[in-house]
């Protein structure tokens, strides 16, 4: 407070009369140096007016500072200012022995991202494109699985979704779904040959599920992208029932050859992961189920640089004669050696992808002929 | 004279600045409870302008009603995965406030860390379910949903009506399409829509005639007053606040009657608003995640590092 008064006093050579409000210059005596005069004038000024004048000067500055403080924080917290006030209130007595804790600190931290809801994010010229290959087949939960996968993919910039149906023709359900998401997509289809010797609609059990579809996507990539083009890209195989965190996509974007990371809920374990030595190189696999496979890793646990795919045009997933769990090895051994693998996710210590599986829904009440209207799409 | 003017100017300067800033804050803050806008377009959260001098003719967009999602959750291996993909969906929705209620005596570290990095407005509560209620066949997550309701009521008790807002109950393993949120935002009282993969059928739905719900198309106990799943309705905040005693009940509640017992406290079948194109489109699916196979987890010789899954 003193400085503002001082400032005002400092400007005018004659403190008292020039201000016209009777502000007492408490700090700077009159330049005349006549101390008695100054003291006298101080005592003479009516006290009420002094106080009023000081308040009149101090008040706006304090208001200004608080308002300015608020206005810089307001854009971030405008929605949540109410939450801050809540933590102090006492809880309703009617709720016996229950404790509701409001994590106010968390709320403040969480609103870092100001989301502008245009989806997907705008295409960037500098980021490598992530080509996500998803094989899918028709079953009751198909649309639900693809919907929530799309909801995740819509957050990722520079993402190209290659959806390959296991069907004779491209189905309208998928066509509509892809169009409505707004994602950058390619819609392919190839039918796994059915084994007509078996009853019903059984596929040939010797071909692992999704193999032909993934191979078709690889072939499409090789036909679409020129080997010598400089467009950077990453290829990732994403099954439609897994769960992916957004961090995973950023980890894989910097892949030079093949990058790997842990996957949760595979091989009968909480997670499987590569063994990484102190030098940051992969030297083995932390699995219980057949750890001596060349690449004891799940489909969701690795990503390949597009250049590598294009430069090795003969590398595909083996269709037949593949033992359970060796599918990934059948592709990776044609592309890379163990030494070339790049560990991600903090040297393979963080879980960024979960191999969740969705329960088959109970549809007993449909009966043999089907009860619900088949035209209503689920 | 010059010094007089100068000092006068200096005195008035802070007041003028205050007036300008207050005007700016008022114009950039969301306006007071506005009428519920019809039909949601893709909600746009515009970056706030902190211009010192706001254009006087710019009226702020009618504020979208906030959607409150109450999600009960409990600890099991797939918990973090479920919450992650649910968060990925919710983050695509404008003005959604997530109320996460743990079935736990204390806040777990996993969920606390998750909430801190979730990327959307989130409230983290917890309330344990008494052991005697954890038998199969008994309704689940009752205490947690009630905790969410209590928090919401408490938060708004001092604010004047009308309060725009919509509340729905989001279980952490269901699947939600983004279109659903557009549909529920226009709820005036209680709105309903079909749910996929529930009741032993491909879908269940309210039967609609002339824009009103006249019956229930369901595979299980169609004689219930509200034969609908927890994921099949949304309630406007105003209705919740004006019925302060409406909670999910335990005593005397038969299995499968939770939704009915709750809804009959706050509304009637005639008042229900059908959404999703007169309840002919499925926008939410009652998916369930398989129990994880952990048969190979070692009892001894555990890993050297502890990794959260």
mmCIF file of N, CA and C in Angstrom, chain B residues 70-134:
data_model
loop_
_atom_site.group_PDB
_atom_site.id
_atom_site.type_symbol
_atom_site.label_atom_id
_atom_site.label_comp_id
_atom_site.label_asym_id
_atom_site.label_seq_id
_atom_site.Cartn_x
_atom_site.Cartn_y
_atom_site.Cartn_z
ATOM 1 N N UNK B 70 -22.455 -42.044 -14.109
ATOM 2 C CA UNK B 70 -22.082 -42.685 -12.839
ATOM 3 C C UNK B 70 -21.633 -44.102 -13.152
ATOM 4 N N UNK B 71 -20.395 -44.402 -12.849
ATOM 5 C CA UNK B 71 -19.834 -45.718 -13.147
ATOM 6 C C UNK B 71 -19.360 -46.369 -11.861
ATOM 7 N N UNK B 72 -20.037 -47.436 -11.425
ATOM 8 C CA UNK B 72 -19.485 -48.209 -10.320
ATOM 9 C C UNK B 72 -18.380 -49.118 -10.858
ATOM 10 N N UNK B 73 -17.341 -49.311 -10.081
ATOM 11 C CA UNK B 73 -16.265 -50.184 -10.538
ATOM 12 C C UNK B 73 -15.705 -50.959 -9.355
ATOM 13 N N UNK B 74 -15.102 -52.094 -9.621
ATOM 14 C CA UNK B 74 -14.517 -52.878 -8.548
ATOM 15 C C UNK B 74 -13.241 -53.496 -9.053
ATOM 16 N N UNK B 75 -12.430 -53.919 -8.122
ATOM 17 C CA UNK B 75 -11.094 -54.362 -8.484
ATOM 18 C C UNK B 75 -11.122 -55.791 -9.012
ATOM 19 N N UNK B 76 -10.626 -55.974 -10.185
ATOM 20 C CA UNK B 76 -10.383 -57.287 -10.750
ATOM 21 C C UNK B 76 -9.366 -57.082 -11.871
ATOM 22 N N UNK B 77 -8.804 -58.168 -12.438
ATOM 23 C CA UNK B 77 -7.694 -57.959 -13.378
ATOM 24 C C UNK B 77 -8.019 -57.027 -14.531
ATOM 25 N N UNK B 78 -9.228 -57.117 -15.085
ATOM 26 C CA UNK B 78 -9.507 -56.306 -16.271
ATOM 27 C C UNK B 78 -9.985 -54.902 -15.929
ATOM 28 N N UNK B 79 -9.925 -54.508 -14.653
ATOM 29 C CA UNK B 79 -10.499 -53.211 -14.293
ATOM 30 C C UNK B 79 -9.854 -52.073 -15.066
ATOM 31 N N UNK B 80 -8.538 -52.023 -15.104
ATOM 32 C CA UNK B 80 -7.877 -50.905 -15.751
ATOM 33 C C UNK B 80 -8.155 -50.892 -17.242
ATOM 34 N N UNK B 81 -8.218 -52.082 -17.840
ATOM 35 C CA UNK B 81 -8.506 -52.139 -19.273
ATOM 36 C C UNK B 81 -9.906 -51.597 -19.552
ATOM 37 N N UNK B 82 -10.891 -52.034 -18.746
ATOM 38 C CA UNK B 82 -12.257 -51.566 -18.953
ATOM 39 C C UNK B 82 -12.350 -50.059 -18.804
ATOM 40 N N UNK B 83 -11.730 -49.533 -17.756
ATOM 41 C CA UNK B 83 -11.794 -48.095 -17.535
ATOM 42 C C UNK B 83 -11.090 -47.346 -18.662
ATOM 43 N N UNK B 84 -10.005 -47.922 -19.176
ATOM 44 C CA UNK B 84 -9.270 -47.249 -20.258
ATOM 45 C C UNK B 84 -10.140 -47.106 -21.489
ATOM 46 N N UNK B 85 -10.790 -48.200 -21.882
ATOM 47 C CA UNK B 85 -11.546 -48.045 -23.122
ATOM 48 C C UNK B 85 -12.826 -47.267 -22.900
ATOM 49 N N UNK B 86 -13.336 -47.275 -21.690
ATOM 50 C CA UNK B 86 -14.488 -46.424 -21.413
ATOM 51 C C UNK B 86 -14.070 -44.955 -21.456
ATOM 52 N N UNK B 87 -12.914 -44.659 -20.902
ATOM 53 C CA UNK B 87 -12.420 -43.281 -20.938
ATOM 54 C C UNK B 87 -12.185 -42.840 -22.373
ATOM 55 N N UNK B 88 -11.674 -43.744 -23.199
ATOM 56 C CA UNK B 88 -11.448 -43.381 -24.592
ATOM 57 C C UNK B 88 -12.744 -42.992 -25.285
ATOM 58 N N UNK B 89 -13.836 -43.652 -24.913
ATOM 59 C CA UNK B 89 -15.128 -43.269 -25.479
ATOM 60 C C UNK B 89 -15.603 -41.954 -24.891
ATOM 61 N N UNK B 90 -15.546 -41.837 -23.571
ATOM 62 C CA UNK B 90 -16.086 -40.634 -22.931
ATOM 63 C C UNK B 90 -15.338 -39.385 -23.334
ATOM 64 N N UNK B 91 -14.065 -39.516 -23.649
ATOM 65 C CA UNK B 91 -13.307 -38.331 -24.007
ATOM 66 C C UNK B 91 -13.739 -37.757 -25.340
ATOM 67 N N UNK B 92 -14.509 -38.508 -26.091
ATOM 68 C CA UNK B 92 -14.994 -37.978 -27.356
ATOM 69 C C UNK B 92 -16.265 -37.162 -27.171
ATOM 70 N N UNK B 93 -16.792 -37.137 -25.958
ATOM 71 C CA UNK B 93 -18.078 -36.487 -25.729
ATOM 72 C C UNK B 93 -17.837 -35.154 -25.040
ATOM 73 N N UNK B 94 -18.465 -34.111 -25.574
ATOM 74 C CA UNK B 94 -18.296 -32.792 -24.979
ATOM 75 C C UNK B 94 -19.073 -32.705 -23.674
ATOM 76 N N UNK B 95 -18.532 -31.991 -22.728
ATOM 77 C CA UNK B 95 -19.189 -31.706 -21.465
ATOM 78 C C UNK B 95 -19.748 -32.976 -20.832
ATOM 79 N N UNK B 96 -18.867 -33.922 -20.641
ATOM 80 C CA UNK B 96 -19.264 -35.108 -19.902
ATOM 81 C C UNK B 96 -18.476 -35.147 -18.614
ATOM 82 N N UNK B 97 -19.169 -35.344 -17.522
ATOM 83 C CA UNK B 97 -18.516 -35.404 -16.222
ATOM 84 C C UNK B 97 -18.652 -36.824 -15.711
ATOM 85 N N UNK B 98 -17.524 -37.459 -15.477
ATOM 86 C CA UNK B 98 -17.513 -38.869 -15.110
ATOM 87 C C UNK B 98 -17.440 -39.002 -13.594
ATOM 88 N N UNK B 99 -18.384 -39.747 -13.044
ATOM 89 C CA UNK B 99 -18.379 -39.985 -11.605
ATOM 90 C C UNK B 99 -18.040 -41.462 -11.396
ATOM 91 N N UNK B 100 -16.850 -41.710 -10.942
ATOM 92 C CA UNK B 100 -16.353 -43.077 -10.804
ATOM 93 C C UNK B 100 -16.435 -43.459 -9.335
ATOM 94 N N UNK B 101 -17.174 -44.515 -9.013
ATOM 95 C CA UNK B 101 -17.357 -44.902 -7.620
ATOM 96 C C UNK B 101 -16.795 -46.300 -7.432
ATOM 97 N N UNK B 102 -15.777 -46.401 -6.605
ATOM 98 C CA UNK B 102 -15.143 -47.702 -6.371
ATOM 99 C C UNK B 102 -15.876 -48.470 -5.288
ATOM 100 N N UNK B 103 -15.949 -49.766 -5.464
ATOM 101 C CA UNK B 103 -16.449 -50.639 -4.400
ATOM 102 C C UNK B 103 -15.248 -50.992 -3.533
ATOM 103 N N UNK B 104 -14.899 -50.099 -2.649
ATOM 104 C CA UNK B 104 -13.684 -50.287 -1.855
ATOM 105 C C UNK B 104 -13.783 -49.426 -0.616
ATOM 106 N N UNK B 105 -13.059 -49.844 0.416
ATOM 107 C CA UNK B 105 -13.086 -49.076 1.660
ATOM 108 C C UNK B 105 -12.212 -47.838 1.569
ATOM 109 N N UNK B 106 -11.272 -47.864 0.656
ATOM 110 C CA UNK B 106 -10.411 -46.695 0.472
ATOM 111 C C UNK B 106 -10.085 -46.584 -1.005
ATOM 112 N N UNK B 107 -9.708 -45.395 -1.384
ATOM 113 C CA UNK B 107 -9.398 -45.188 -2.800
ATOM 114 C C UNK B 107 -8.176 -45.999 -3.174
ATOM 115 N N UNK B 108 -8.290 -46.775 -4.244
ATOM 116 C CA UNK B 108 -7.138 -47.584 -4.641
ATOM 117 C C UNK B 108 -6.166 -46.742 -5.454
ATOM 118 N N UNK B 109 -4.920 -47.151 -5.409
ATOM 119 C CA UNK B 109 -3.897 -46.397 -6.142
ATOM 120 C C UNK B 109 -4.117 -46.480 -7.633
ATOM 121 N N UNK B 110 -4.532 -47.656 -8.083
ATOM 122 C CA UNK B 110 -4.714 -47.832 -9.519
ATOM 123 C C UNK B 110 -5.705 -46.823 -10.059
ATOM 124 N N UNK B 111 -6.851 -46.717 -9.395
ATOM 125 C CA UNK B 111 -7.880 -45.818 -9.903
ATOM 126 C C UNK B 111 -7.471 -44.363 -9.691
ATOM 127 N N UNK B 112 -6.785 -44.097 -8.601
ATOM 128 C CA UNK B 112 -6.345 -42.726 -8.371
ATOM 129 C C UNK B 112 -5.410 -42.275 -9.480
ATOM 130 N N UNK B 113 -4.446 -43.145 -9.803
ATOM 131 C CA UNK B 113 -3.519 -42.797 -10.881
ATOM 132 C C UNK B 113 -4.255 -42.693 -12.205
ATOM 133 N N UNK B 114 -5.191 -43.598 -12.388
ATOM 134 C CA UNK B 114 -5.927 -43.585 -13.645
ATOM 135 C C UNK B 114 -6.696 -42.282 -13.805
ATOM 136 N N UNK B 115 -7.360 -41.859 -12.736
ATOM 137 C CA UNK B 115 -8.172 -40.648 -12.805
ATOM 138 C C UNK B 115 -7.293 -39.434 -13.078
ATOM 139 N N UNK B 116 -6.098 -39.445 -12.503
ATOM 140 C CA UNK B 116 -5.216 -38.294 -12.688
ATOM 141 C C UNK B 116 -4.819 -38.145 -14.144
ATOM 142 N N UNK B 117 -4.708 -39.275 -14.859
ATOM 143 C CA UNK B 117 -4.297 -39.169 -16.248
ATOM 144 C C UNK B 117 -5.411 -39.439 -17.225
ATOM 145 N N UNK B 118 -6.656 -39.370 -16.758
ATOM 146 C CA UNK B 118 -7.762 -39.805 -17.612
ATOM 147 C C UNK B 118 -8.036 -38.834 -18.753
ATOM 148 N N UNK B 119 -7.867 -37.545 -18.518
ATOM 149 C CA UNK B 119 -8.073 -36.612 -19.605
ATOM 150 C C UNK B 119 -9.492 -36.116 -19.760
ATOM 151 N N UNK B 120 -10.329 -36.310 -18.727
ATOM 152 C CA UNK B 120 -11.665 -35.729 -18.792
ATOM 153 C C UNK B 120 -12.090 -35.413 -17.364
ATOM 154 N N UNK B 121 -13.067 -34.514 -17.189
ATOM 155 C CA UNK B 121 -13.492 -34.158 -15.832
ATOM 156 C C UNK B 121 -14.006 -35.406 -15.115
ATOM 157 N N UNK B 122 -13.475 -35.662 -13.941
ATOM 158 C CA UNK B 122 -13.766 -36.931 -13.287
ATOM 159 C C UNK B 122 -13.849 -36.709 -11.789
ATOM 160 N N UNK B 123 -14.800 -37.364 -11.163
ATOM 161 C CA UNK B 123 -14.915 -37.339 -9.712
ATOM 162 C C UNK B 123 -14.701 -38.751 -9.204
ATOM 163 N N UNK B 124 -13.844 -38.911 -8.248
ATOM 164 C CA UNK B 124 -13.458 -40.242 -7.777
ATOM 165 C C UNK B 124 -14.019 -40.453 -6.381
ATOM 166 N N UNK B 125 -15.019 -41.295 -6.256
ATOM 167 C CA UNK B 125 -15.611 -41.600 -4.957
ATOM 168 C C UNK B 125 -15.369 -43.071 -4.627
ATOM 169 N N UNK B 126 -15.684 -43.425 -3.401
ATOM 170 C CA UNK B 126 -15.586 -44.851 -3.068
ATOM 171 C C UNK B 126 -16.533 -45.165 -1.920
ATOM 172 N N UNK B 127 -17.144 -46.321 -1.975
ATOM 173 C CA UNK B 127 -17.971 -46.791 -0.873
ATOM 174 C C UNK B 127 -17.979 -48.314 -0.929
ATOM 175 N N UNK B 128 -17.698 -48.980 0.175
ATOM 176 C CA UNK B 128 -17.637 -50.452 0.122
ATOM 177 C C UNK B 128 -19.035 -51.062 0.226
ATOM 178 N N UNK B 129 -19.220 -52.180 -0.459
ATOM 179 C CA UNK B 129 -20.462 -52.933 -0.326
ATOM 180 C C UNK B 129 -20.322 -53.871 0.860
ATOM 181 N N UNK B 130 -21.291 -53.885 1.767
ATOM 182 C CA UNK B 130 -21.193 -54.809 2.899
ATOM 183 C C UNK B 130 -21.133 -56.258 2.419
ATOM 184 N N UNK B 131 -20.350 -57.075 3.117
ATOM 185 C CA UNK B 131 -20.100 -58.446 2.675
ATOM 186 C C UNK B 131 -21.387 -59.223 2.468
ATOM 187 N N UNK B 132 -22.384 -58.967 3.321
ATOM 188 C CA UNK B 132 -23.595 -59.790 3.251
ATOM 189 C C UNK B 132 -24.371 -59.546 1.956
ATOM 190 N N UNK B 133 -24.058 -58.482 1.239
ATOM 191 C CA UNK B 133 -24.766 -58.214 0.002
ATOM 192 C C UNK B 133 -24.017 -58.718 -1.211
ATOM 193 N N UNK B 134 -22.919 -59.442 -0.990
ATOM 194 C CA UNK B 134 -22.118 -59.833 -2.144
ATOM 195 C C UNK B 134 -22.439 -61.252 -2.584
#
